[in-house]
XYZ file of C-alpha atoms in Angstrom:
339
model
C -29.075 6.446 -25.801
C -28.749 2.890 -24.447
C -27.773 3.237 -20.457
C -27.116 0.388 -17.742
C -29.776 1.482 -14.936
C -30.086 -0.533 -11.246
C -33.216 0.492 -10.024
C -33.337 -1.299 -7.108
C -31.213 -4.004 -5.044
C -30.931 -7.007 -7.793
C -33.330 -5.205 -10.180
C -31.265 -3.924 -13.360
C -31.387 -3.679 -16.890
C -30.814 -1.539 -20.349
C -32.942 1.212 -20.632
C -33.447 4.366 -23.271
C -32.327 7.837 -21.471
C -31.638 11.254 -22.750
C -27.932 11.949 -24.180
C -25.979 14.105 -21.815
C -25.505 17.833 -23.011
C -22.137 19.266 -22.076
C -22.760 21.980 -19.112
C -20.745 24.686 -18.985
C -17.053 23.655 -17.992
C -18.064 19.983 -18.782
C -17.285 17.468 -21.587
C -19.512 14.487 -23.278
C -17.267 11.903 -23.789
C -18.414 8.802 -26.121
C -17.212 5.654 -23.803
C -15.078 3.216 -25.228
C -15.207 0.786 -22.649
C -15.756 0.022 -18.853
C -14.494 -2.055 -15.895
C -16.813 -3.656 -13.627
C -15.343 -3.500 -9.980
C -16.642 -4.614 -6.260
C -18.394 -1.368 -5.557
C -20.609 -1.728 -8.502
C -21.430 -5.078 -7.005
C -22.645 -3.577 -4.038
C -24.647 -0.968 -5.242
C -26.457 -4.226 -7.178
C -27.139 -6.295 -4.109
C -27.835 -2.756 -2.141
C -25.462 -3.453 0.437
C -22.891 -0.297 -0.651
C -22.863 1.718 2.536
C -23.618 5.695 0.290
C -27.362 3.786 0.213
C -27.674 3.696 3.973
C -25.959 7.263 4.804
C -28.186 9.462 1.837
C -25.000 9.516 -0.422
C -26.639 7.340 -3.012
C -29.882 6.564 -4.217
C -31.730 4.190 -6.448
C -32.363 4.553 -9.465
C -28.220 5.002 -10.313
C -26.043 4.501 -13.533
C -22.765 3.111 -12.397
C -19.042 2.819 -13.995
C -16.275 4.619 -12.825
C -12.918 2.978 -14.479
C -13.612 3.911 -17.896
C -12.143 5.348 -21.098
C -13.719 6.920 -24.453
C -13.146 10.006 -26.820
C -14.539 13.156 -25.963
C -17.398 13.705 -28.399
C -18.809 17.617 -27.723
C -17.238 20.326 -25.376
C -19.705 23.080 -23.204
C -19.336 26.725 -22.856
C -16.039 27.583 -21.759
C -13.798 24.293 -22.681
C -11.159 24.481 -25.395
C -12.682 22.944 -28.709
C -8.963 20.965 -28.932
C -10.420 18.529 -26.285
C -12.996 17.334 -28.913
C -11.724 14.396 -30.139
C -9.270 13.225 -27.837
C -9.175 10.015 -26.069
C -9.366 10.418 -22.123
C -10.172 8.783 -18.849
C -11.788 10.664 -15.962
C -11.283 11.431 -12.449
C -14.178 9.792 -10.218
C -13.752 11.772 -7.440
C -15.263 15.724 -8.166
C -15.047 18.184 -5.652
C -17.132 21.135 -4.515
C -13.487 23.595 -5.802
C -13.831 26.121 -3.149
C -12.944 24.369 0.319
C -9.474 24.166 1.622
C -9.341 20.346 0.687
C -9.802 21.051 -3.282
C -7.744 23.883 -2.803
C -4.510 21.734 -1.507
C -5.338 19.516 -4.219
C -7.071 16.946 -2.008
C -10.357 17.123 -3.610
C -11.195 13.167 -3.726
C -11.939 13.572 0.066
C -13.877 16.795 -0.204
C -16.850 16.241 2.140
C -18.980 17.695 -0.651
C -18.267 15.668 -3.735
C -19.523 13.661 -5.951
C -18.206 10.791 -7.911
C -19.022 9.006 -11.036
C -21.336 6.037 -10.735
C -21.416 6.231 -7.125
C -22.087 9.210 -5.032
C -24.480 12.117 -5.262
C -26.580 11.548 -8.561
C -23.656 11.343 -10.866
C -24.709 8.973 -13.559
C -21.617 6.534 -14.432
C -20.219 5.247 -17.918
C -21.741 2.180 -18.326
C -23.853 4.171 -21.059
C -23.048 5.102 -24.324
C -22.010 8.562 -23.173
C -21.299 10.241 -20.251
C -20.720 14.192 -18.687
C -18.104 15.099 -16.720
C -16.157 18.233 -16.045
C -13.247 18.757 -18.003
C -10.695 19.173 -15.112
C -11.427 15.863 -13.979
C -10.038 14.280 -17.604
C -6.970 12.702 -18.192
C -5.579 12.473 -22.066
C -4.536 8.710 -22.982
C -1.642 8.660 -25.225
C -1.427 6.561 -28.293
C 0.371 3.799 -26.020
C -2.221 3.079 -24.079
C -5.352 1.266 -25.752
C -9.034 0.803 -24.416
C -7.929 -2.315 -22.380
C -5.624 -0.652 -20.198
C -7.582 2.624 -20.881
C -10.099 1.353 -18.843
C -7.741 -0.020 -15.915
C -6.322 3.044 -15.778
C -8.462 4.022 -12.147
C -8.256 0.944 -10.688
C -4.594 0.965 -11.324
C -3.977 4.487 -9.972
C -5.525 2.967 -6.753
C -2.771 0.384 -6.718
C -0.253 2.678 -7.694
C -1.083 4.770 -4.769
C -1.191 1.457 -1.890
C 2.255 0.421 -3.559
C 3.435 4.054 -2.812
C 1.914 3.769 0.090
C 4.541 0.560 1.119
C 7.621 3.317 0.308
C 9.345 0.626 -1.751
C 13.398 0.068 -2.190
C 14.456 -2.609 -4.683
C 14.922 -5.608 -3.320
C 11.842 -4.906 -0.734
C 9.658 -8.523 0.303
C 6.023 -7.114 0.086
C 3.335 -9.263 0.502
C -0.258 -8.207 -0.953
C -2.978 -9.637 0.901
C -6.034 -10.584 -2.146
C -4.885 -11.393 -5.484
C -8.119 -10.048 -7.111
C -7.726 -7.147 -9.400
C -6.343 -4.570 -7.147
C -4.420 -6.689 -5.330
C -2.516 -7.884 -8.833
C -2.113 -4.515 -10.056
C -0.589 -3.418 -6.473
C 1.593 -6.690 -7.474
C 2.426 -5.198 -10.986
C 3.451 -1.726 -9.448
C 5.293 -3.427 -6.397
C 7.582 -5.614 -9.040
C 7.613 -2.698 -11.097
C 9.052 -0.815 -8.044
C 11.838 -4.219 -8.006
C 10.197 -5.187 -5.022
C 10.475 -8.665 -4.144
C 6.327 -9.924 -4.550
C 4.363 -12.235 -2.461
C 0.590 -12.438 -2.828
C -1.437 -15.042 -0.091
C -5.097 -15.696 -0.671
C -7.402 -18.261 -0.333
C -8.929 -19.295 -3.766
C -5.977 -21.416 -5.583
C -7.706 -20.753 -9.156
C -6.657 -17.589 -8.199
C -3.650 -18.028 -6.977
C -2.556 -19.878 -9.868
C -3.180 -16.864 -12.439
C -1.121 -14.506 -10.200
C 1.180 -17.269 -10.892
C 0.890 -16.907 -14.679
C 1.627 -13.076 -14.243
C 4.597 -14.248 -13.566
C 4.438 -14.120 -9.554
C 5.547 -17.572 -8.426
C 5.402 -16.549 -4.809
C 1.734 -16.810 -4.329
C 0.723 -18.705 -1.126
C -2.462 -19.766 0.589
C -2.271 -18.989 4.289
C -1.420 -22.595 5.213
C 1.519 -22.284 2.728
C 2.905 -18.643 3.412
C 6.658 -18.937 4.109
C 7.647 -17.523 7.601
C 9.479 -14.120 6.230
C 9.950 -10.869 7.688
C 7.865 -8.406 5.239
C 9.068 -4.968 4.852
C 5.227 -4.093 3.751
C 2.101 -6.284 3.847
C -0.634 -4.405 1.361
C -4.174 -5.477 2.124
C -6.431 -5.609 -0.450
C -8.848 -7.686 0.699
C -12.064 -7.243 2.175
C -11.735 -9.530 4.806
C -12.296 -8.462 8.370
C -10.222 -10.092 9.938
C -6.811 -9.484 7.727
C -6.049 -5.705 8.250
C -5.130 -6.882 12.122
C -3.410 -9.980 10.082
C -1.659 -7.423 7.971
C 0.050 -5.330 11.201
C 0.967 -8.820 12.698
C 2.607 -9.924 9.769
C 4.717 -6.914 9.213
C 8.479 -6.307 10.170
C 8.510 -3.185 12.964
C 9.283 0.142 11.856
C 7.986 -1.012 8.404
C 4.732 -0.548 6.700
C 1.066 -1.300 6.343
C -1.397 -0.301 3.745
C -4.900 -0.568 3.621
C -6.798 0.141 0.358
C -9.008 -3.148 0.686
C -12.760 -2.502 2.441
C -14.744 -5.345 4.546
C -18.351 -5.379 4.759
C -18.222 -4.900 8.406
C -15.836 -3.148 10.609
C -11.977 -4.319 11.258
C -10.463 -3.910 14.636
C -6.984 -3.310 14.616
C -4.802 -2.923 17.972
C -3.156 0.629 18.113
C -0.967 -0.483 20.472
C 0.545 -3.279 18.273
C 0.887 -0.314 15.871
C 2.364 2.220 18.560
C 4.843 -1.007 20.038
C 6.147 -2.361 16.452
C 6.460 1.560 15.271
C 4.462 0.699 12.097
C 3.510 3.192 10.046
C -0.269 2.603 8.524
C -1.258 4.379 5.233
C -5.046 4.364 4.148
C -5.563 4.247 0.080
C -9.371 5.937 -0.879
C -9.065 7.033 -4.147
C -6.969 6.914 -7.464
C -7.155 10.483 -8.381
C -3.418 11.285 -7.222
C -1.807 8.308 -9.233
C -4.096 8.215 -12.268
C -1.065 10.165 -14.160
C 1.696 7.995 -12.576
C -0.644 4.996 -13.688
C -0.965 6.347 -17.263
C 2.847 6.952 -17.816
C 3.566 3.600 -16.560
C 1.247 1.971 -18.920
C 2.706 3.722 -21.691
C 6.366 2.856 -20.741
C 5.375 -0.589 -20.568
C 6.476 -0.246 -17.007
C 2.866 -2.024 -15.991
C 0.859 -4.448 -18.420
C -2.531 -4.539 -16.610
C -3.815 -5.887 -20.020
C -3.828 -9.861 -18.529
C -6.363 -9.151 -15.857
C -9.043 -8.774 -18.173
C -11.642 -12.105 -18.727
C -13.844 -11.038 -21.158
C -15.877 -8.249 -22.719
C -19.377 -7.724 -22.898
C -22.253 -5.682 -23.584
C -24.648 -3.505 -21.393
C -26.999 -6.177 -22.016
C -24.871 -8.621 -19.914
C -24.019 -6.189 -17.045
C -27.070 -7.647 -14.913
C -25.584 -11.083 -14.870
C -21.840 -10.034 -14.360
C -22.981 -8.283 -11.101
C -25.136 -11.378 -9.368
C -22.229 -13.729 -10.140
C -22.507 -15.017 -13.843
C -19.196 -15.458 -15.684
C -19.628 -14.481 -19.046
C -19.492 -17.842 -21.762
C -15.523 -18.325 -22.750
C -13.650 -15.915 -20.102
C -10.110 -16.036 -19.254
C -9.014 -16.199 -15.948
C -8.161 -12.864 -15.202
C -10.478 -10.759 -12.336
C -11.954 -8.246 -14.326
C -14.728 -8.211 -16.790
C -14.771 -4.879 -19.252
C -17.800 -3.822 -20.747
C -18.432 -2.000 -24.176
C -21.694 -0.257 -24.539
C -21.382 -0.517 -28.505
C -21.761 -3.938 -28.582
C -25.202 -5.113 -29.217
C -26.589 -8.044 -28.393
């Protein structure tokens, strides 16, 4: 089968590899389609940090938000799977220590996770393997699109959790990339009152189109008291900008990573009585995401540019906007298109 392969930093392409064969307990799903996302970026310039600390290696098959219908089932896995359309946990863990056990597998020190950590190979293939725990069934509600924006979206479900939310709440979401604008969608959902600050005012003026009018550069930002500023950028400097910003007593939430470390002041956190809530991983809200797709609750639909083909993957990650996108942050990719 056709396969997107990085097989070193900047060095990518389409290759031919073996179809996966459903292990026992596991499924083969036929993808459908796949998101590309920041941390595939990394992993193409070489600068993801699982390179440096032996969690990842070259050569690796990335994509991790994806959807597809399962095609085959392995030893043990009811046949009724086969068939269905799905999208699948990335985070898999080892099962036996205390952390999967308490249902907090995505930070089980032993795991692996699709398209990113310990030999997994991703989606961005015309088939991939994973275990059959790890799926999620897509109702009829819910097409590819948001299919496929269903893990980056249980990520922002889980940072606007994260803010504990009342109606009539001022959050402000530092970033208005993808996650940042889905955390938006979820906050509003939540009838939160939404701010998003960033710097790029292209940006900034689709957020606007989503409907969130309140969407500031930092030279602009109104001087409000925020009941919960979301970072989900990977700026440095912003997660101290985020516990500034925030009313005391209320909350910050940090889902957003920089490329080098952020300080933040525990005693600004200790003095305002701020409560700060790290986001790693969607695999708790990839149900809530799911059920609020298919409610209607959350149209993630918008955020999506364009669609491409494997062939086209290279390009997407060093920076090339496909001919004829939209506006939106994300760029899906379908590994039955040709070129």
């Amino acid at each position: 089968m056709r396969a997107f392969v990085v097989t070193g930093p900047g060095r990518a392409g389409v290759e031919e590899v073996p179809r996966p064969v459903a292990a026992p307990g596991e499924v083969v799903v036929d993808v459908e389609r796949v998101g590309v996302c920041g941390t595939d970026v990394e992993f193409f310039t070489g600068e993801m940090a699982y390179l440096h600390d032996g969690h990842a290696a070259f050569p690796m098959r990335l994509g991790h938000e994806w959807c597809g219908t399962v095609a085959s089932v392995g030893a043990g896995v009811d046949p009724a799977w086969t068939g269905r359309r799905v999208v699948g946990d990335t985070m898999l863990g080892c099962g036996a220590c205390a952390r999967c056990a308490s249902g907090r597998q995505h930070v089980c020190a032993q795991r692996t996770e699709v398209g990113i950590r310990g030999g997994r190979p991703g989606a961005l293939a015309e088939q991939v393997a994973v275990p059959v725990t790890s799926l999620h069934a897509l109702p009829a509600a819910v097409d590819v699109v948001a299919g496929a924006l269903v893990e980056p979206g249980g990520n922002a479900l889980r940072a606007a959790q994260g803010a504990a939310l009342h109606p009539g709440d001022r959050v402000l979401v530092l970033g208005p990339g993808a996650i940042g604008l889905l955390t938006a969608l979820f906050a509003r959902a939540a009838q939160a009152d939404v701010h998003l600050v960033g710097l790029d005012e292209a940006s900034l003026a689709f957020a606007r189109t989503l409907g969130f009018g309140q969407s500031w550069t930092w030279e602009t930002l109104p001087d409000l008291p925020f009941d919960a500023v979301v970072d989900c950028s990977n700026a440095p400097g912003l997660p101290a900008r985020a516990l500034d910003l925030v009313e005391p007593g209320k909350r910050v939430v940090y889902i957003g990573l920089a490329g080098t470390p952020s300080l933040v002041d525990t005693r600004t956190v200790a003095l305002k009585d701020v409560t700060c809530v790290g986001v790693l991983s969607a695999s708790p809200g990839l149900a809530g995401a799911i059920e609020a797709y298919a409610q209607g609750a959350v149209d993630p639909r918008p955020l999506v540019a364009a669609t491409v083909g494997l062939d086209a993957v290279a390009a997407v990650l060093a920076g090339d906007r496909p001919a004829g996108a939209g506006d939106g942050p994300k760029i899906h990719v379908d590994p039955r298109l040709l070129p």
